[in-house]
């Protein structure tokens, strides 16, 4: 996956916490790391260091994070063992700070538990969310891993080998730490192929050390990724219900040439870890890639609810807004709702997003971009009163301000008011050409804003019956969106603008061209119901009655919204 247009949003492929995004958008090093993440789509956001995790004494052990088999460690205290096991569960649920707290709790109960120190060292270090790579975290990881080696007199030989491997992860030349850890874990898993935990850690290590996972055809670009796939698939054949292994497998297959392989595992992950919001969310990565937009929406509606439940039960520091992946769940759900026509669910998610994050910092570009989906939902599904009630963002937030205008423009298009649509498009143009957008990322921000402008210009032209002008406007939008590959998890531009272009081409008398355009985009946006609607109209115009009916049937598979219109495609 490559998104040249959105390089500036790559501070998190999914979502980082507010502070992490603010830091990333202002630091050259993080910007470079962000660009790397675009080439290597990993987890669900940059979560930063876990060294500031809250005191462990106040932590609550919430059940339902997966029935990971207990990995007996060097403690005779059952409570310490229980907290160790919970730390493992939380680590695979990508609750990194909570995982560190759990391992610290285990160590507090039994200070002599070497593997409890190993667990804290493991959870402190690098992860697929981009955290744990700062020097302070690496130093803390080494200190804890060395403590584990000193204390682990009662550990098994395999456990001592894993401690030594983790020391490799934190010592020596920084550039080779990741690959040395992966190789060490690979040797261990080859000798112990029946342990899901060992297999998952080894696969995770190979995934972390690779700069790029796949090429544009979805084929591996790194031998470590081939090895990670082999490890995970061999482990799943023996332990098909292990949540951590399934989690990693979804991430690894998501941008491979066959994301469908993860479907049977994703379909059961929520049942295996019913309280873990991120694991309940995870199947939506696969669902979105294969075109199951309703399921992607519903997975995240449930994940959002689970975040709130965890806040009530465990009262983690920072509450909902302190959960670095909460907004990612909302964003993913909104994307699915927009694609599936899920008005009720979408409006609830959009309201939740804007009320949870009412004052997005001006420097937090990623979250301003995410807000585009919230405004789009109000524009596509909201009542006139709901749209009118949306507060106008200040001039210091030009991206969010343009998003607000875009939502109002979609609402005006739905009402058939071409003049109002044009007024919003013109307001967006003024934002784009104004002096509020500055800095190294200005060109990318202006590109993103121009897509909204051109879409609204095209909507107005379609309402006015000027298909030629609509084709021109949508062509420009699609050109920007398609500078490289479209996609994302979910895409930052919520729909394929090529489908609007196809609808305009059809209105302009080019049914064959419209059909070809839809067939082309469906490879990137499989099962898009609105695209199938446009295809049905094109087939009907070409006199292909059976093909038109087949396309209409396909449109109904994922669509739960109301009537479709070429003018709103």
mmCIF file of N, CA, C and O in Angstrom, residues 2-10 38 369 441-452 476-486 492-493 497:
data_model
loop_
_atom_site.group_PDB
_atom_site.id
_atom_site.type_symbol
_atom_site.label_atom_id
_atom_site.label_comp_id
_atom_site.label_asym_id
_atom_site.label_seq_id
_atom_site.Cartn_x
_atom_site.Cartn_y
_atom_site.Cartn_z
ATOM 1 N N UNK A 2 0.639 2.137 -0.947
ATOM 2 C CA UNK A 2 1.364 3.386 -0.973
ATOM 3 C C UNK A 2 0.376 4.509 -1.201
ATOM 4 O O UNK A 2 -0.456 4.443 -2.090
ATOM 5 N N UNK A 3 0.516 5.560 -0.430
ATOM 6 C CA UNK A 3 -0.409 6.686 -0.503
ATOM 7 C C UNK A 3 0.390 7.978 -0.525
ATOM 8 O O UNK A 3 0.529 8.666 0.463
ATOM 9 N N UNK A 4 0.959 8.323 -1.680
ATOM 10 C CA UNK A 4 1.775 9.520 -1.774
ATOM 11 C C UNK A 4 1.009 10.744 -1.323
ATOM 12 O O UNK A 4 1.532 11.625 -0.644
ATOM 13 N N UNK A 5 -0.263 10.798 -1.688
ATOM 14 C CA UNK A 5 -1.106 11.933 -1.327
ATOM 15 C C UNK A 5 -1.139 12.152 0.169
ATOM 16 O O UNK A 5 -1.184 13.286 0.643
ATOM 17 N N UNK A 6 -1.103 11.072 0.922
ATOM 18 C CA UNK A 6 -1.341 11.184 2.353
ATOM 19 C C UNK A 6 -0.108 10.894 3.188
ATOM 20 O O UNK A 6 -0.206 10.431 4.314
ATOM 21 N N UNK A 7 1.084 11.162 2.642
ATOM 22 C CA UNK A 7 2.298 10.929 3.411
ATOM 23 C C UNK A 7 2.243 11.641 4.751
ATOM 24 O O UNK A 7 2.684 11.139 5.771
ATOM 25 N N UNK A 8 1.644 12.818 4.754
ATOM 26 C CA UNK A 8 1.627 13.607 5.986
ATOM 27 C C UNK A 8 0.699 13.040 7.039
ATOM 28 O O UNK A 8 0.738 13.459 8.175
ATOM 29 N N UNK A 9 -0.121 12.072 6.698
ATOM 30 C CA UNK A 9 -0.997 11.470 7.695
ATOM 31 C C UNK A 9 -0.397 10.215 8.285
ATOM 32 O O UNK A 9 -0.986 9.612 9.165
ATOM 33 N N UNK A 10 0.758 9.820 7.823
ATOM 34 C CA UNK A 10 1.274 8.519 8.195
ATOM 35 C C UNK A 10 1.839 8.458 9.587
ATOM 36 O O UNK A 10 2.425 7.475 9.966
ATOM 37 N N UNK A 38 4.204 3.874 5.858
ATOM 38 C CA UNK A 38 3.345 3.783 4.683
ATOM 39 C C UNK A 38 3.778 2.639 3.798
ATOM 40 O O UNK A 38 2.960 1.980 3.148
ATOM 41 N N UNK A 369 -8.084 15.034 9.806
ATOM 42 C CA UNK A 369 -8.437 14.257 8.616
ATOM 43 C C UNK A 369 -9.485 13.204 8.937
ATOM 44 O O UNK A 369 -10.406 12.963 8.151
ATOM 45 N N UNK A 441 4.142 20.231 4.811
ATOM 46 C CA UNK A 441 3.061 19.345 4.367
ATOM 47 C C UNK A 441 1.939 20.095 3.660
ATOM 48 O O UNK A 441 0.886 19.531 3.365
ATOM 49 N N UNK A 442 2.165 21.353 3.356
ATOM 50 C CA UNK A 442 1.110 22.183 2.782
ATOM 51 C C UNK A 442 0.581 21.617 1.467
ATOM 52 O O UNK A 442 -0.632 21.603 1.232
ATOM 53 N N UNK A 443 1.479 21.156 0.599
ATOM 54 C CA UNK A 443 1.036 20.655 -0.702
ATOM 55 C C UNK A 443 0.130 19.440 -0.538
ATOM 56 O O UNK A 443 -0.886 19.305 -1.238
ATOM 57 N N UNK A 444 0.490 18.544 0.383
ATOM 58 C CA UNK A 444 -0.334 17.358 0.611
ATOM 59 C C UNK A 444 -1.691 17.737 1.196
ATOM 60 O O UNK A 444 -2.719 17.172 0.829
ATOM 61 N N UNK A 445 -1.691 18.683 2.126
ATOM 62 C CA UNK A 445 -2.959 19.124 2.704
ATOM 63 C C UNK A 445 -3.853 19.741 1.631
ATOM 64 O O UNK A 445 -5.062 19.504 1.585
ATOM 65 N N UNK A 446 -3.251 20.533 0.766
ATOM 66 C CA UNK A 446 -4.035 21.170 -0.286
ATOM 67 C C UNK A 446 -4.584 20.142 -1.273
ATOM 68 O O UNK A 446 -5.700 20.285 -1.774
ATOM 69 N N UNK A 447 -3.814 19.096 -1.539
ATOM 70 C CA UNK A 447 -4.320 18.024 -2.401
ATOM 71 C C UNK A 447 -5.550 17.373 -1.780
ATOM 72 O O UNK A 447 -6.556 17.137 -2.447
ATOM 73 N N UNK A 448 -5.431 17.066 -0.486
ATOM 74 C CA UNK A 448 -6.561 16.423 0.195
ATOM 75 C C UNK A 448 -7.797 17.312 0.147
ATOM 76 O O UNK A 448 -8.907 16.856 -0.148
ATOM 77 N N UNK A 449 -7.616 18.589 0.418
ATOM 78 C CA UNK A 449 -8.736 19.523 0.412
ATOM 79 C C UNK A 449 -9.310 19.671 -0.992
ATOM 80 O O UNK A 449 -10.529 19.780 -1.169
ATOM 81 N N UNK A 450 -8.452 19.633 -1.997
ATOM 82 C CA UNK A 450 -8.948 19.790 -3.362
ATOM 83 C C UNK A 450 -9.867 18.646 -3.768
ATOM 84 O O UNK A 450 -10.806 18.837 -4.550
ATOM 85 N N UNK A 451 -9.609 17.448 -3.247
ATOM 86 C CA UNK A 451 -10.518 16.336 -3.565
ATOM 87 C C UNK A 451 -11.939 16.682 -3.145
ATOM 88 O O UNK A 451 -12.901 16.495 -3.904
ATOM 89 N N UNK A 452 -12.108 17.205 -1.920
ATOM 90 C CA UNK A 452 -13.444 17.595 -1.450
ATOM 91 C C UNK A 452 -14.040 18.681 -2.340
ATOM 92 O O UNK A 452 -15.231 18.640 -2.685
ATOM 93 N N UNK A 476 -10.498 15.223 -11.994
ATOM 94 C CA UNK A 476 -9.453 15.826 -11.172
ATOM 95 C C UNK A 476 -9.420 15.194 -9.782
ATOM 96 O O UNK A 476 -8.339 14.895 -9.250
ATOM 97 N N UNK A 477 -10.584 14.969 -9.180
ATOM 98 C CA UNK A 477 -10.619 14.338 -7.858
ATOM 99 C C UNK A 477 -9.989 12.951 -7.906
ATOM 100 O O UNK A 477 -9.177 12.590 -7.035
ATOM 101 N N UNK A 478 -10.347 12.169 -8.916
ATOM 102 C CA UNK A 478 -9.817 10.812 -9.022
ATOM 103 C C UNK A 478 -8.322 10.822 -9.316
ATOM 104 O O UNK A 478 -7.579 9.949 -8.855
ATOM 105 N N UNK A 479 -7.872 11.824 -10.062
ATOM 106 C CA UNK A 479 -6.451 11.949 -10.364
ATOM 107 C C UNK A 479 -5.649 12.168 -9.086
ATOM 108 O O UNK A 479 -4.591 11.570 -8.888
ATOM 109 N N UNK A 480 -6.147 13.018 -8.225
ATOM 110 C CA UNK A 480 -5.456 13.280 -6.958
ATOM 111 C C UNK A 480 -5.500 12.039 -6.075
ATOM 112 O O UNK A 480 -4.481 11.602 -5.536
ATOM 113 N N UNK A 481 -6.690 11.472 -5.926
ATOM 114 C CA UNK A 481 -6.828 10.311 -5.048
ATOM 115 C C UNK A 481 -5.964 9.151 -5.526
ATOM 116 O O UNK A 481 -5.444 8.386 -4.716
ATOM 117 N N UNK A 482 -5.821 9.023 -6.819
ATOM 118 C CA UNK A 482 -5.085 7.890 -7.373
ATOM 119 C C UNK A 482 -3.651 8.184 -7.715
ATOM 120 O O UNK A 482 -3.086 7.504 -8.568
ATOM 121 N N UNK A 483 -3.038 9.186 -7.063
ATOM 122 C CA UNK A 483 -1.636 9.483 -7.347
ATOM 123 C C UNK A 483 -0.782 8.231 -7.206
ATOM 124 O O UNK A 483 0.168 8.029 -7.956
ATOM 125 N N UNK A 484 -1.135 7.424 -6.229
ATOM 126 C CA UNK A 484 -0.596 6.078 -6.179
ATOM 127 C C UNK A 484 -1.769 5.170 -5.837
ATOM 128 O O UNK A 484 -2.881 5.420 -6.283
ATOM 129 N N UNK A 485 -1.562 4.158 -5.031
ATOM 130 C CA UNK A 485 -2.663 3.248 -4.733
ATOM 131 C C UNK A 485 -3.661 3.872 -3.780
ATOM 132 O O UNK A 485 -3.293 4.534 -2.821
ATOM 133 N N UNK A 486 -4.930 3.633 -4.055
ATOM 134 C CA UNK A 486 -5.949 3.978 -3.078
ATOM 135 C C UNK A 486 -5.967 2.873 -2.034
ATOM 136 O O UNK A 486 -5.532 1.764 -2.266
ATOM 137 N N UNK A 492 -8.403 7.222 3.943
ATOM 138 C CA UNK A 492 -8.631 8.546 4.504
ATOM 139 C C UNK A 492 -9.628 9.323 3.649
ATOM 140 O O UNK A 492 -10.339 10.204 4.142
ATOM 141 N N UNK A 493 -9.670 9.066 2.350
ATOM 142 C CA UNK A 493 -10.745 9.570 1.493
ATOM 143 C C UNK A 493 -11.763 8.448 1.432
ATOM 144 O O UNK A 493 -11.486 7.364 0.937
ATOM 145 N N UNK A 497 -13.495 8.007 -5.619
ATOM 146 C CA UNK A 497 -14.045 9.089 -6.442
ATOM 147 C C UNK A 497 -14.202 8.663 -7.898
ATOM 148 O O UNK A 497 -14.932 9.305 -8.654
#
